[in-house]
Amino acid sequence: MKEHLSLLKGGMMGVMTAQLPLPVPMIAGAAHVGLAVSLVEDGDGGRVFIHGELAYVWDAPDTVTRRFTAVKLADIKAASVAEIAGAFGVEPVTLWRWRQLLAAEGVAGLAPERMGPKGPSRLTGTVMAEIVALRATGLSLRAVGAAVGVSEFSVRRALVLKAGDGNEPGTPEPTNTVGTTSATVTQPVLPVLPAPVDRSGERAAARAGLLECAAPAFAPAARVPLAGLFLALPALEATGLLACSRATFGALPDGFYGLDSLLLDAVFRALAGEPRAEGATRFDPEALGRVLGLDRAPEVKTIRRKLTHLAGTGKADELITAMAIKHLGTGSANGGSGEDGLAAVLYVDGHVRAYQGTKKIGKVHSTRLKFPVPATEETWVSDAAGAPVFVVLAEPGAALTGELRRLLPSLRTIIGDERRVLVGFDRGGWSPALFKHMSEAGFDVLTWRKGATTDIDQRLFTTAAHTDGHGEARSWTAADTHVDLPLGATGEVFRMRQISRIVPTRGGGTRQIHILTTTEGLPAGEVIYRMGSRWRQENYFRYARMHFALDSHDAYASTDDDAERSVPNPAKKKAYQQVLAARARHGQAKAEADAALLAARTPLPGSNEVTVTSAAHNAATAPLWDAETALEAAEAAHQGSPARVRLGDLAPGQQVLDTQVKLLSHAIRMAAFNTATTLAREVRTNTCYARAAEEAHTLARQALTGSGDIDTTQPGHLTIRLDPFPTQRATTAIAELCEHLTSTQTRYPGTDLVLRYEIKNKKPSLTD
C-alpha cells in the first residue's frame, strides 16, 4: 500500500518511479478520462477510479458530490479540463464555473439552482401583440425590444409564437443543430465529399449543340467547402440580378453553362474574395461546382467568352437600369419616408478609374492620386445607405455639373413617378443655375456651400437632433436660415435653405460650415445627417477597390474615340496663363517706371531746379511700353484661341476602353456588394450578436466562406447545414441568421428546391 501511494504521488506530481501504475478497472461501460481516470455511471449513481483505485462515489440524486468530483479531478490535473468536462457531459466553461463556486462558497455553492425563469414571463399577450405591431413598422429587433422593455431574444420568440410556430417558451431545441425549428433530432449520415453528380451526358449534348443549359443537380454531401455561399441566395434574389438579366438578355447560346450559372459563379467568386475572371483559377472547380449544382465551375476562358457575348448585345446599361428600378422600387434602404413626399434619397459622385496600359487613353485628374492620369470616368448613384444603385460611364473631362444634368432623366425613369427625390453631392457639383434646374425638374438639392461666406449670428444657433433607423440618436448645434444665390450678371437670384453648423478647427478654435438644400420638409437634424451620410458612397469606393476589384480592367478591348467630339482646348488655358503673366510683368514695369519718373522729377538737395529730358523720360518708360505691347499680344492670342476644338484635331488616334463588359462587371459586383451588405444588416438587426455594430461585415464574410453539409433527403427542400464556428457566440449568431433566412422560403435558382439553413452545435475542443 505504501508503494502504491508513492506511485500515485509520483503519477500526480510528475516523479518517475520504477513500478508501472495499476491498470484501470475492467468494468463494462466504464468511460476512460485521460490515461489515469475511468468513470462509471449507472442507475445507482457514479464511481471514479484513479489508476484502478476507487476514489469517489456518489448516489444517483447526489448532484453536489458529482460536481465536487469533477472539480477535484480538474484540481489534481488527473486529465485535461476538456476531457473531464466531456466525461461529465458539460461544457468546459461550466466546469470552470463550478471551480469558482467551490472556491468562493464551498460545497454549498455546488448545489443546483432551480431551473426555468425566476419570475413571471414578460411575454404577455398584450406585449406580444405590441411587438408584432412595432415589427410591422420596419423597426429592428433591438429597437422593438427597447420599446417594450424586453430582450432581442424575447422579441424573436414572441414573433415565432405569434406566427403559429407551436413552440412555447422553454421548449428545448434539437441537440444536433441550431437555427432550425424542426422536431427531428437525428440527422442523416451524409457521405463526406462524394464524387459530383455525373454530368458527362449533358456535357456531350452541349458540345453537340443539343442542350440549352445544364440544370442544377445536388447530391448529399458532408463537409463541403464554400457551403456558406448558399447563405447569399435570399439577399441576392432581392438585388434582382438574375431576374433582370433574364428579362434583359433572355438566355445564353445553347451550352452547358446557362445564364444563371454564369452569374451565380461570378457573384459567389466575388463574395469569396476573387471577383475577377482570373480568380476562377484559385478555386477548386469541383468545390465551387457543388455550390452551383454542377460537376465543376466554369473555367476562365468560358467565363470571358460568355461575358463577351452578353456585352456584345449592348444591353448592359439596360440591366443596370432594371436593377436600379427594382432596388428603389422594393428596397427599404432608399431613404424615402413618404411623409415628407420624398421618393428616395440618392447620392451622386464621380469616380476616376486609372489606366496603366499602353493604349492612348485621355488623361483625367485623379483626386486620389493628385495628378492627371490616363483614366476612365464613371458617375455613380447610391442610395441613402451608401449602397450602389446606378452607374454610367462619363465622357473624359466631364464635370459633375454636366453629369448631374444628364442623369436627371434616367433617375426620373428609375423612380417611376413624379415624387421629389433628394439628391446629395459634394462641391464639385456647385452651380446655382443647376440647383434651379434640378428644383424645377422635381429634384431636391443637398450639397455643401462653396466659396467665402459671412458667418451666421450666434444667437440663431439651436440644438438639432435626429434618430436614425437603428435607434441611434445624434445632436448638433445648428442654425436654420435662407440665402439668395446669384444666377449671373442679370441680378436674378435663387433662394435656398441653409443649415449652418459650428465645428472645431485644428488650432483649437471654431468655424462655421454651411449646407444648402431646396427641401423644406426635412428637419434640420435630418438634413445634417443626410449630408454626413454622403461619405458612405466614398466608403463604398474604398471597400469595392479592396474587395470587389472596382478599378480592375475586366476587358482589354478598346475602340476609337469620337473624333468629332468637342473637347476643351488646352491652348486656351495656356494662353490665359500667358495673359496673367503679361499682366504681372506690366504691373511691375509700371511700378518701376513710376518710381523712375518720380526720382527724375525730384530736385537734388539744395537745388530747386529739375530738368527731365525726352531721352530720360523715354528711357524710364521704355520697359513699360514693351510690357504693354506684350500684354496686348497675349490678350489677342487668348481671344483668338477657340474655347473648344475637335478631339480629332487635338488628340488624333485617342481611344476609349470597352464599356459594356465593364458595366456588366459593375452590375455583378454591385449585386455582390449589396448581398454582403444585406447579410451584415441582418446580423445586426435579427441576431443577438453582442458586437454586431462593429463586426457584422466580418462575421458575414466568415460565414460565406465556411463549410457545411448539403442535404437533399427531404423532398422539395435543399438543407444547408453549416459547420460550427470557432466561437460559440458566432455559432449562435449564425444560427439566428439561418432561422431568419429560412423564413424567406427562397428557392435555389433554376430549381423548385426551397432552401433551409441550419448550423451544427459547437463541440468542446480538446484544447479548452
PDB file of N, CA, C and O in Angstrom, residues 379-445:
ATOM      1  N   THR A 379     -19.785  57.880 -63.266  1.00  0.00           N
ATOM      2  CA  THR A 379     -20.686  58.607 -62.382  1.00  0.00           C
ATOM      3  C   THR A 379     -21.561  57.586 -61.668  1.00  0.00           C
ATOM      4  O   THR A 379     -22.291  56.829 -62.307  1.00  0.00           O
ATOM      5  N   TRP A 380     -21.463  57.575 -60.345  1.00  0.00           N
ATOM      6  CA  TRP A 380     -22.151  56.584 -59.522  1.00  0.00           C
ATOM      7  C   TRP A 380     -23.300  57.226 -58.767  1.00  0.00           C
ATOM      8  O   TRP A 380     -23.210  58.365 -58.314  1.00  0.00           O
ATOM      9  N   VAL A 381     -24.373  56.455 -58.619  1.00  0.00           N
ATOM     10  CA  VAL A 381     -25.530  56.855 -57.821  1.00  0.00           C
ATOM     11  C   VAL A 381     -25.718  55.804 -56.736  1.00  0.00           C
ATOM     12  O   VAL A 381     -25.770  54.607 -57.030  1.00  0.00           O
ATOM     13  N   SER A 382     -25.814  56.256 -55.477  1.00  0.00           N
ATOM     14  CA  SER A 382     -26.009  55.361 -54.337  1.00  0.00           C
ATOM     15  C   SER A 382     -27.271  55.750 -53.595  1.00  0.00           C
ATOM     16  O   SER A 382     -27.738  56.884 -53.687  1.00  0.00           O
ATOM     17  N   ASP A 383     -27.799  54.788 -52.823  1.00  0.00           N
ATOM     18  CA  ASP A 383     -28.996  55.080 -52.047  1.00  0.00           C
ATOM     19  C   ASP A 383     -28.615  55.689 -50.706  1.00  0.00           C
ATOM     20  O   ASP A 383     -27.448  56.003 -50.456  1.00  0.00           O
ATOM     21  N   ALA A 384     -29.602  55.853 -49.829  1.00  0.00           N
ATOM     22  CA  ALA A 384     -29.368  56.542 -48.564  1.00  0.00           C
ATOM     23  C   ALA A 384     -28.381  55.799 -47.678  1.00  0.00           C
ATOM     24  O   ALA A 384     -27.714  56.415 -46.844  1.00  0.00           O
ATOM     25  N   ALA A 385     -28.259  54.477 -47.839  1.00  0.00           N
ATOM     26  CA  ALA A 385     -27.337  53.688 -47.039  1.00  0.00           C
ATOM     27  C   ALA A 385     -25.962  53.571 -47.673  1.00  0.00           C
ATOM     28  O   ALA A 385     -25.094  52.878 -47.143  1.00  0.00           O
ATOM     29  N   GLY A 386     -25.725  54.217 -48.812  1.00  0.00           N
ATOM     30  CA  GLY A 386     -24.443  54.134 -49.500  1.00  0.00           C
ATOM     31  C   GLY A 386     -24.322  52.953 -50.431  1.00  0.00           C
ATOM     32  O   GLY A 386     -23.257  52.741 -51.022  1.00  0.00           O
ATOM     33  N   ALA A 387     -25.384  52.152 -50.593  1.00  0.00           N
ATOM     34  CA  ALA A 387     -25.334  51.007 -51.494  1.00  0.00           C
ATOM     35  C   ALA A 387     -25.415  51.472 -52.937  1.00  0.00           C
ATOM     36  O   ALA A 387     -26.244  52.330 -53.269  1.00  0.00           O
ATOM     37  N   PRO A 388     -24.573  50.958 -53.836  1.00  0.00           N
ATOM     38  CA  PRO A 388     -24.605  51.393 -55.237  1.00  0.00           C
ATOM     39  C   PRO A 388     -25.909  50.993 -55.907  1.00  0.00           C
ATOM     40  O   PRO A 388     -26.396  49.873 -55.739  1.00  0.00           O
ATOM     41  N   VAL A 389     -26.459  51.921 -56.687  1.00  0.00           N
ATOM     42  CA  VAL A 389     -27.734  51.705 -57.358  1.00  0.00           C
ATOM     43  C   VAL A 389     -27.595  51.782 -58.872  1.00  0.00           C
ATOM     44  O   VAL A 389     -28.170  50.993 -59.612  1.00  0.00           O
ATOM     45  N   PHE A 390     -26.796  52.737 -59.348  1.00  0.00           N
ATOM     46  CA  PHE A 390     -26.768  53.042 -60.775  1.00  0.00           C
ATOM     47  C   PHE A 390     -25.390  53.593 -61.109  1.00  0.00           C
ATOM     48  O   PHE A 390     -24.745  54.251 -60.290  1.00  0.00           O
ATOM     49  N   VAL A 391     -24.911  53.314 -62.325  1.00  0.00           N
ATOM     50  CA  VAL A 391     -23.620  53.822 -62.761  1.00  0.00           C
ATOM     51  C   VAL A 391     -23.653  54.032 -64.263  1.00  0.00           C
ATOM     52  O   VAL A 391     -24.270  53.239 -64.997  1.00  0.00           O
ATOM     53  N   VAL A 392     -23.041  55.107 -64.708  1.00  0.00           N
ATOM     54  CA  VAL A 392     -22.869  55.373 -66.137  1.00  0.00           C
ATOM     55  C   VAL A 392     -21.426  55.787 -66.348  1.00  0.00           C
ATOM     56  O   VAL A 392     -20.767  56.322 -65.451  1.00  0.00           O
ATOM     57  N   LEU A 393     -20.920  55.532 -67.528  1.00  0.00           N
ATOM     58  CA  LEU A 393     -19.573  55.965 -67.886  1.00  0.00           C
ATOM     59  C   LEU A 393     -19.648  57.370 -68.445  1.00  0.00           C
ATOM     60  O   LEU A 393     -20.382  57.633 -69.399  1.00  0.00           O
ATOM     61  N   ALA A 394     -18.911  58.283 -67.828  1.00  0.00           N
ATOM     62  CA  ALA A 394     -18.939  59.684 -68.230  1.00  0.00           C
ATOM     63  C   ALA A 394     -17.933  59.935 -69.345  1.00  0.00           C
ATOM     64  O   ALA A 394     -16.979  59.166 -69.545  1.00  0.00           O
ATOM     65  N   GLU A 395     -18.148  61.034 -70.069  1.00  0.00           N
ATOM     66  CA  GLU A 395     -17.178  61.432 -71.080  1.00  0.00           C
ATOM     67  C   GLU A 395     -15.911  61.938 -70.396  1.00  0.00           C
ATOM     68  O   GLU A 395     -15.977  62.542 -69.323  1.00  0.00           O
ATOM     69  N   PRO A 396     -14.743  61.691 -70.986  1.00  0.00           N
ATOM     70  CA  PRO A 396     -13.499  62.160 -70.372  1.00  0.00           C
ATOM     71  C   PRO A 396     -13.537  63.670 -70.156  1.00  0.00           C
ATOM     72  O   PRO A 396     -13.906  64.432 -71.043  1.00  0.00           O
ATOM     73  N   GLY A 397     -13.173  64.075 -68.946  1.00  0.00           N
ATOM     74  CA  GLY A 397     -13.135  65.502 -68.635  1.00  0.00           C
ATOM     75  C   GLY A 397     -14.471  66.107 -68.299  1.00  0.00           C
ATOM     76  O   GLY A 397     -14.564  67.319 -68.093  1.00  0.00           O
ATOM     77  N   ALA A 398     -15.536  65.308 -68.225  1.00  0.00           N
ATOM     78  CA  ALA A 398     -16.854  65.853 -67.942  1.00  0.00           C
ATOM     79  C   ALA A 398     -16.920  66.306 -66.488  1.00  0.00           C
ATOM     80  O   ALA A 398     -16.414  65.639 -65.583  1.00  0.00           O
ATOM     81  N   ALA A 399     -17.563  67.459 -66.247  1.00  0.00           N
ATOM     82  CA  ALA A 399     -17.734  67.979 -64.903  1.00  0.00           C
ATOM     83  C   ALA A 399     -18.952  67.345 -64.254  1.00  0.00           C
ATOM     84  O   ALA A 399     -19.873  66.881 -64.929  1.00  0.00           O
ATOM     85  N   LEU A 400     -18.970  67.342 -62.913  1.00  0.00           N
ATOM     86  CA  LEU A 400     -20.090  66.757 -62.198  1.00  0.00           C
ATOM     87  C   LEU A 400     -21.380  67.524 -62.465  1.00  0.00           C
ATOM     88  O   LEU A 400     -22.465  66.923 -62.482  1.00  0.00           O
ATOM     89  N   THR A 401     -21.268  68.833 -62.707  1.00  0.00           N
ATOM     90  CA  THR A 401     -22.476  69.613 -63.001  1.00  0.00           C
ATOM     91  C   THR A 401     -23.147  69.117 -64.283  1.00  0.00           C
ATOM     92  O   THR A 401     -24.366  68.950 -64.337  1.00  0.00           O
ATOM     93  N   GLY A 402     -22.351  68.868 -65.324  1.00  0.00           N
ATOM     94  CA  GLY A 402     -22.919  68.355 -66.566  1.00  0.00           C
ATOM     95  C   GLY A 402     -23.457  66.947 -66.416  1.00  0.00           C
ATOM     96  O   GLY A 402     -24.494  66.596 -66.992  1.00  0.00           O
ATOM     97  N   GLU A 403     -22.763  66.104 -65.621  1.00  0.00           N
ATOM     98  CA  GLU A 403     -23.226  64.740 -65.417  1.00  0.00           C
ATOM     99  C   GLU A 403     -24.545  64.714 -64.649  1.00  0.00           C
ATOM    100  O   GLU A 403     -25.407  63.873 -64.895  1.00  0.00           O
ATOM    101  N   LEU A 404     -24.715  65.623 -63.693  1.00  0.00           N
ATOM    102  CA  LEU A 404     -25.971  65.676 -62.957  1.00  0.00           C
ATOM    103  C   LEU A 404     -27.135  66.025 -63.880  1.00  0.00           C
ATOM    104  O   LEU A 404     -28.217  65.432 -63.795  1.00  0.00           O
ATOM    105  N   ARG A 405     -26.919  66.993 -64.772  1.00  0.00           N
ATOM    106  CA  ARG A 405     -27.981  67.334 -65.734  1.00  0.00           C
ATOM    107  C   ARG A 405     -28.317  66.134 -66.615  1.00  0.00           C
ATOM    108  O   ARG A 405     -29.484  65.869 -66.914  1.00  0.00           O
ATOM    109  N   ARG A 406     -27.287  65.395 -67.021  1.00  0.00           N
ATOM    110  CA  ARG A 406     -27.502  64.253 -67.907  1.00  0.00           C
ATOM    111  C   ARG A 406     -28.200  63.099 -67.183  1.00  0.00           C
ATOM    112  O   ARG A 406     -28.922  62.308 -67.798  1.00  0.00           O
ATOM    113  N   LEU A 407     -28.010  62.999 -65.843  1.00  0.00           N
ATOM    114  CA  LEU A 407     -28.571  61.895 -65.088  1.00  0.00           C
ATOM    115  C   LEU A 407     -30.045  62.070 -64.754  1.00  0.00           C
ATOM    116  O   LEU A 407     -30.747  61.089 -64.506  1.00  0.00           O
ATOM    117  N   LEU A 408     -30.520  63.309 -64.698  1.00  0.00           N
ATOM    118  CA  LEU A 408     -31.869  63.552 -64.196  1.00  0.00           C
ATOM    119  C   LEU A 408     -32.944  62.757 -64.941  1.00  0.00           C
ATOM    120  O   LEU A 408     -33.821  62.158 -64.297  1.00  0.00           O
ATOM    121  N   PRO A 409     -32.949  62.714 -66.281  1.00  0.00           N
ATOM    122  CA  PRO A 409     -33.985  61.905 -66.948  1.00  0.00           C
ATOM    123  C   PRO A 409     -33.913  60.429 -66.570  1.00  0.00           C
ATOM    124  O   PRO A 409     -34.956  59.780 -66.387  1.00  0.00           O
ATOM    125  N   SER A 410     -32.696  59.881 -66.446  1.00  0.00           N
ATOM    126  CA  SER A 410     -32.570  58.471 -66.063  1.00  0.00           C
ATOM    127  C   SER A 410     -33.077  58.231 -64.646  1.00  0.00           C
ATOM    128  O   SER A 410     -33.754  57.239 -64.371  1.00  0.00           O
ATOM    129  N   LEU A 411     -32.768  59.145 -63.728  1.00  0.00           N
ATOM    130  CA  LEU A 411     -33.244  58.999 -62.356  1.00  0.00           C
ATOM    131  C   LEU A 411     -34.765  59.082 -62.293  1.00  0.00           C
ATOM    132  O   LEU A 411     -35.402  58.350 -61.521  1.00  0.00           O
ATOM    133  N   ARG A 412     -35.350  59.949 -63.103  1.00  0.00           N
ATOM    134  CA  ARG A 412     -36.809  60.047 -63.111  1.00  0.00           C
ATOM    135  C   ARG A 412     -37.432  58.753 -63.641  1.00  0.00           C
ATOM    136  O   ARG A 412     -38.455  58.292 -63.138  1.00  0.00           O
ATOM    137  N   THR A 413     -36.790  58.148 -64.645  1.00  0.00           N
ATOM    138  CA  THR A 413     -37.279  56.866 -65.161  1.00  0.00           C
ATOM    139  C   THR A 413     -37.177  55.781 -64.097  1.00  0.00           C
ATOM    140  O   THR A 413     -38.083  54.948 -63.951  1.00  0.00           O
ATOM    141  N   ILE A 414     -36.098  55.788 -63.340  1.00  0.00           N
ATOM    142  CA  ILE A 414     -35.909  54.773 -62.305  1.00  0.00           C
ATOM    143  C   ILE A 414     -36.938  54.937 -61.193  1.00  0.00           C
ATOM    144  O   ILE A 414     -37.528  53.955 -60.717  1.00  0.00           O
ATOM    145  N   ILE A 415     -37.190  56.169 -60.772  1.00  0.00           N
ATOM    146  CA  ILE A 415     -38.163  56.402 -59.705  1.00  0.00           C
ATOM    147  C   ILE A 415     -39.560  56.021 -60.179  1.00  0.00           C
ATOM    148  O   ILE A 415     -40.354  55.418 -59.444  1.00  0.00           O
ATOM    149  N   GLY A 416     -39.914  56.372 -61.397  1.00  0.00           N
ATOM    150  CA  GLY A 416     -41.166  55.922 -61.974  1.00  0.00           C
ATOM    151  C   GLY A 416     -42.361  56.786 -61.709  1.00  0.00           C
ATOM    152  O   GLY A 416     -43.451  56.493 -62.202  1.00  0.00           O
ATOM    153  N   ASP A 417     -42.247  57.834 -60.924  1.00  0.00           N
ATOM    154  CA  ASP A 417     -43.367  58.745 -60.695  1.00  0.00           C
ATOM    155  C   ASP A 417     -42.800  60.147 -60.512  1.00  0.00           C
ATOM    156  O   ASP A 417     -41.603  60.384 -60.694  1.00  0.00           O
ATOM    157  N   GLU A 418     -43.671  61.087 -60.153  1.00  0.00           N
ATOM    158  CA  GLU A 418     -43.280  62.497 -60.071  1.00  0.00           C
ATOM    159  C   GLU A 418     -42.934  62.940 -58.661  1.00  0.00           C
ATOM    160  O   GLU A 418     -42.824  64.135 -58.412  1.00  0.00           O
ATOM    161  N   ARG A 419     -42.788  62.000 -57.738  1.00  0.00           N
ATOM    162  CA  ARG A 419     -42.396  62.405 -56.387  1.00  0.00           C
ATOM    163  C   ARG A 419     -40.988  62.995 -56.398  1.00  0.00           C
ATOM    164  O   ARG A 419     -40.152  62.634 -57.216  1.00  0.00           O
ATOM    165  N   ARG A 420     -40.736  63.857 -55.440  1.00  0.00           N
ATOM    166  CA  ARG A 420     -39.443  64.520 -55.386  1.00  0.00           C
ATOM    167  C   ARG A 420     -38.377  63.561 -54.854  1.00  0.00           C
ATOM    168  O   ARG A 420     -38.656  62.659 -54.058  1.00  0.00           O
ATOM    169  N   VAL A 421     -37.160  63.765 -55.303  1.00  0.00           N
ATOM    170  CA  VAL A 421     -36.014  62.939 -54.927  1.00  0.00           C
ATOM    171  C   VAL A 421     -34.938  63.863 -54.377  1.00  0.00           C
ATOM    172  O   VAL A 421     -34.596  64.870 -55.007  1.00  0.00           O
ATOM    173  N   LEU A 422     -34.425  63.536 -53.206  1.00  0.00           N
ATOM    174  CA  LEU A 422     -33.340  64.316 -52.615  1.00  0.00           C
ATOM    175  C   LEU A 422     -32.018  63.785 -53.148  1.00  0.00           C
ATOM    176  O   LEU A 422     -31.680  62.617 -52.950  1.00  0.00           O
ATOM    177  N   VAL A 423     -31.269  64.640 -53.830  1.00  0.00           N
ATOM    178  CA  VAL A 423     -30.003  64.251 -54.455  1.00  0.00           C
ATOM    179  C   VAL A 423     -28.868  64.990 -53.744  1.00  0.00           C
ATOM    180  O   VAL A 423     -28.830  66.226 -53.753  1.00  0.00           O
ATOM    181  N   GLY A 424     -27.969  64.255 -53.136  1.00  0.00           N
ATOM    182  CA  GLY A 424     -26.823  64.841 -52.447  1.00  0.00           C
ATOM    183  C   GLY A 424     -25.546  64.665 -53.239  1.00  0.00           C
ATOM    184  O   GLY A 424     -25.328  63.629 -53.873  1.00  0.00           O
ATOM    185  N   PHE A 425     -24.689  65.678 -53.198  1.00  0.00           N
ATOM    186  CA  PHE A 425     -23.399  65.625 -53.895  1.00  0.00           C
ATOM    187  C   PHE A 425     -22.460  66.628 -53.248  1.00  0.00           C
ATOM    188  O   PHE A 425     -22.873  67.458 -52.415  1.00  0.00           O
ATOM    189  N   ASP A 426     -21.183  66.570 -53.618  1.00  0.00           N
ATOM    190  CA  ASP A 426     -20.204  67.446 -52.988  1.00  0.00           C
ATOM    191  C   ASP A 426     -20.065  68.746 -53.765  1.00  0.00           C
ATOM    192  O   ASP A 426     -20.838  69.026 -54.688  1.00  0.00           O
ATOM    193  N   ARG A 427     -19.045  69.545 -53.404  1.00  0.00           N
ATOM    194  CA  ARG A 427     -18.884  70.877 -54.002  1.00  0.00           C
ATOM    195  C   ARG A 427     -18.526  70.829 -55.478  1.00  0.00           C
ATOM    196  O   ARG A 427     -18.580  71.850 -56.155  1.00  0.00           O
ATOM    197  N   GLY A 428     -18.145  69.647 -55.994  1.00  0.00           N
ATOM    198  CA  GLY A 428     -17.849  69.550 -57.418  1.00  0.00           C
ATOM    199  C   GLY A 428     -19.052  69.827 -58.289  1.00  0.00           C
ATOM    200  O   GLY A 428     -18.904  70.139 -59.473  1.00  0.00           O
ATOM    201  N   GLY A 429     -20.254  69.707 -57.730  1.00  0.00           N
ATOM    202  CA  GLY A 429     -21.461  69.984 -58.490  1.00  0.00           C
ATOM    203  C   GLY A 429     -22.026  71.370 -58.224  1.00  0.00           C
ATOM    204  O   GLY A 429     -23.197  71.629 -58.540  1.00  0.00           O
ATOM    205  N   TRP A 430     -21.216  72.280 -57.664  1.00  0.00           N
ATOM    206  CA  TRP A 430     -21.709  73.617 -57.307  1.00  0.00           C
ATOM    207  C   TRP A 430     -22.065  74.419 -58.557  1.00  0.00           C
ATOM    208  O   TRP A 430     -21.236  74.682 -59.419  1.00  0.00           O
ATOM    209  N   SER A 431     -23.325  74.799 -58.639  1.00  0.00           N
ATOM    210  CA  SER A 431     -23.804  75.650 -59.723  1.00  0.00           C
ATOM    211  C   SER A 431     -25.219  76.111 -59.375  1.00  0.00           C
ATOM    212  O   SER A 431     -26.157  75.297 -59.417  1.00  0.00           O
ATOM    213  N   PRO A 432     -25.406  77.367 -58.992  1.00  0.00           N
ATOM    214  CA  PRO A 432     -26.768  77.847 -58.681  1.00  0.00           C
ATOM    215  C   PRO A 432     -27.743  77.621 -59.832  1.00  0.00           C
ATOM    216  O   PRO A 432     -28.920  77.329 -59.596  1.00  0.00           O
ATOM    217  N   ALA A 433     -27.264  77.765 -61.083  1.00  0.00           N
ATOM    218  CA  ALA A 433     -28.150  77.512 -62.219  1.00  0.00           C
ATOM    219  C   ALA A 433     -28.585  76.046 -62.249  1.00  0.00           C
ATOM    220  O   ALA A 433     -29.748  75.732 -62.560  1.00  0.00           O
ATOM    221  N   LEU A 434     -27.665  75.107 -61.907  1.00  0.00           N
ATOM    222  CA  LEU A 434     -28.022  73.701 -61.836  1.00  0.00           C
ATOM    223  C   LEU A 434     -29.028  73.455 -60.718  1.00  0.00           C
ATOM    224  O   LEU A 434     -29.980  72.680 -60.886  1.00  0.00           O
ATOM    225  N   PHE A 435     -28.834  74.121 -59.567  1.00  0.00           N
ATOM    226  CA  PHE A 435     -29.761  73.946 -58.457  1.00  0.00           C
ATOM    227  C   PHE A 435     -31.181  74.335 -58.878  1.00  0.00           C
ATOM    228  O   PHE A 435     -32.146  73.625 -58.561  1.00  0.00           O
ATOM    229  N   LYS A 436     -31.302  75.436 -59.577  1.00  0.00           N
ATOM    230  CA  LYS A 436     -32.619  75.884 -60.027  1.00  0.00           C
ATOM    231  C   LYS A 436     -33.209  74.884 -61.027  1.00  0.00           C
ATOM    232  O   LYS A 436     -34.402  74.542 -60.953  1.00  0.00           O
ATOM    233  N   HIS A 437     -32.372  74.398 -61.935  1.00  0.00           N
ATOM    234  CA  HIS A 437     -32.844  73.431 -62.931  1.00  0.00           C
ATOM    235  C   HIS A 437     -33.332  72.145 -62.252  1.00  0.00           C
ATOM    236  O   HIS A 437     -34.387  71.602 -62.620  1.00  0.00           O
ATOM    237  N   MET A 438     -32.599  71.649 -61.257  1.00  0.00           N
ATOM    238  CA  MET A 438     -32.992  70.433 -60.567  1.00  0.00           C
ATOM    239  C   MET A 438     -34.294  70.631 -59.794  1.00  0.00           C
ATOM    240  O   MET A 438     -35.169  69.762 -59.780  1.00  0.00           O
ATOM    241  N   SER A 439     -34.433  71.776 -59.150  1.00  0.00           N
ATOM    242  CA  SER A 439     -35.652  72.045 -58.395  1.00  0.00           C
ATOM    243  C   SER A 439     -36.870  72.086 -59.310  1.00  0.00           C
ATOM    244  O   SER A 439     -37.938  71.549 -58.972  1.00  0.00           O
ATOM    245  N   GLU A 440     -36.714  72.695 -60.463  1.00  0.00           N
ATOM    246  CA  GLU A 440     -37.830  72.762 -61.409  1.00  0.00           C
ATOM    247  C   GLU A 440     -38.161  71.389 -61.995  1.00  0.00           C
ATOM    248  O   GLU A 440     -39.302  71.149 -62.412  1.00  0.00           O
ATOM    249  N   ALA A 441     -37.165  70.467 -62.025  1.00  0.00           N
ATOM    250  CA  ALA A 441     -37.388  69.124 -62.557  1.00  0.00           C
ATOM    251  C   ALA A 441     -37.900  68.148 -61.501  1.00  0.00           C
ATOM    252  O   ALA A 441     -38.064  66.961 -61.791  1.00  0.00           O
ATOM    253  N   GLY A 442     -38.137  68.612 -60.280  1.00  0.00           N
ATOM    254  CA  GLY A 442     -38.677  67.749 -59.236  1.00  0.00           C
ATOM    255  C   GLY A 442     -37.629  67.071 -58.385  1.00  0.00           C
ATOM    256  O   GLY A 442     -37.934  66.083 -57.721  1.00  0.00           O
ATOM    257  N   PHE A 443     -36.397  67.598 -58.346  1.00  0.00           N
ATOM    258  CA  PHE A 443     -35.328  67.033 -57.540  1.00  0.00           C
ATOM    259  C   PHE A 443     -34.896  68.061 -56.500  1.00  0.00           C
ATOM    260  O   PHE A 443     -34.674  69.229 -56.833  1.00  0.00           O
ATOM    261  N   ASP A 444     -34.767  67.623 -55.253  1.00  0.00           N
ATOM    262  CA  ASP A 444     -34.264  68.493 -54.193  1.00  0.00           C
ATOM    263  C   ASP A 444     -32.757  68.366 -54.108  1.00  0.00           C
ATOM    264  O   ASP A 444     -32.194  67.270 -54.240  1.00  0.00           O
ATOM    265  N   VAL A 445     -32.091  69.485 -53.864  1.00  0.00           N
ATOM    266  CA  VAL A 445     -30.631  69.551 -53.834  1.00  0.00           C
ATOM    267  C   VAL A 445     -30.150  69.442 -52.392  1.00  0.00           C
ATOM    268  O   VAL A 445     -30.775  69.988 -51.469  1.00  0.00           O
TER     269      VAL A 445
END
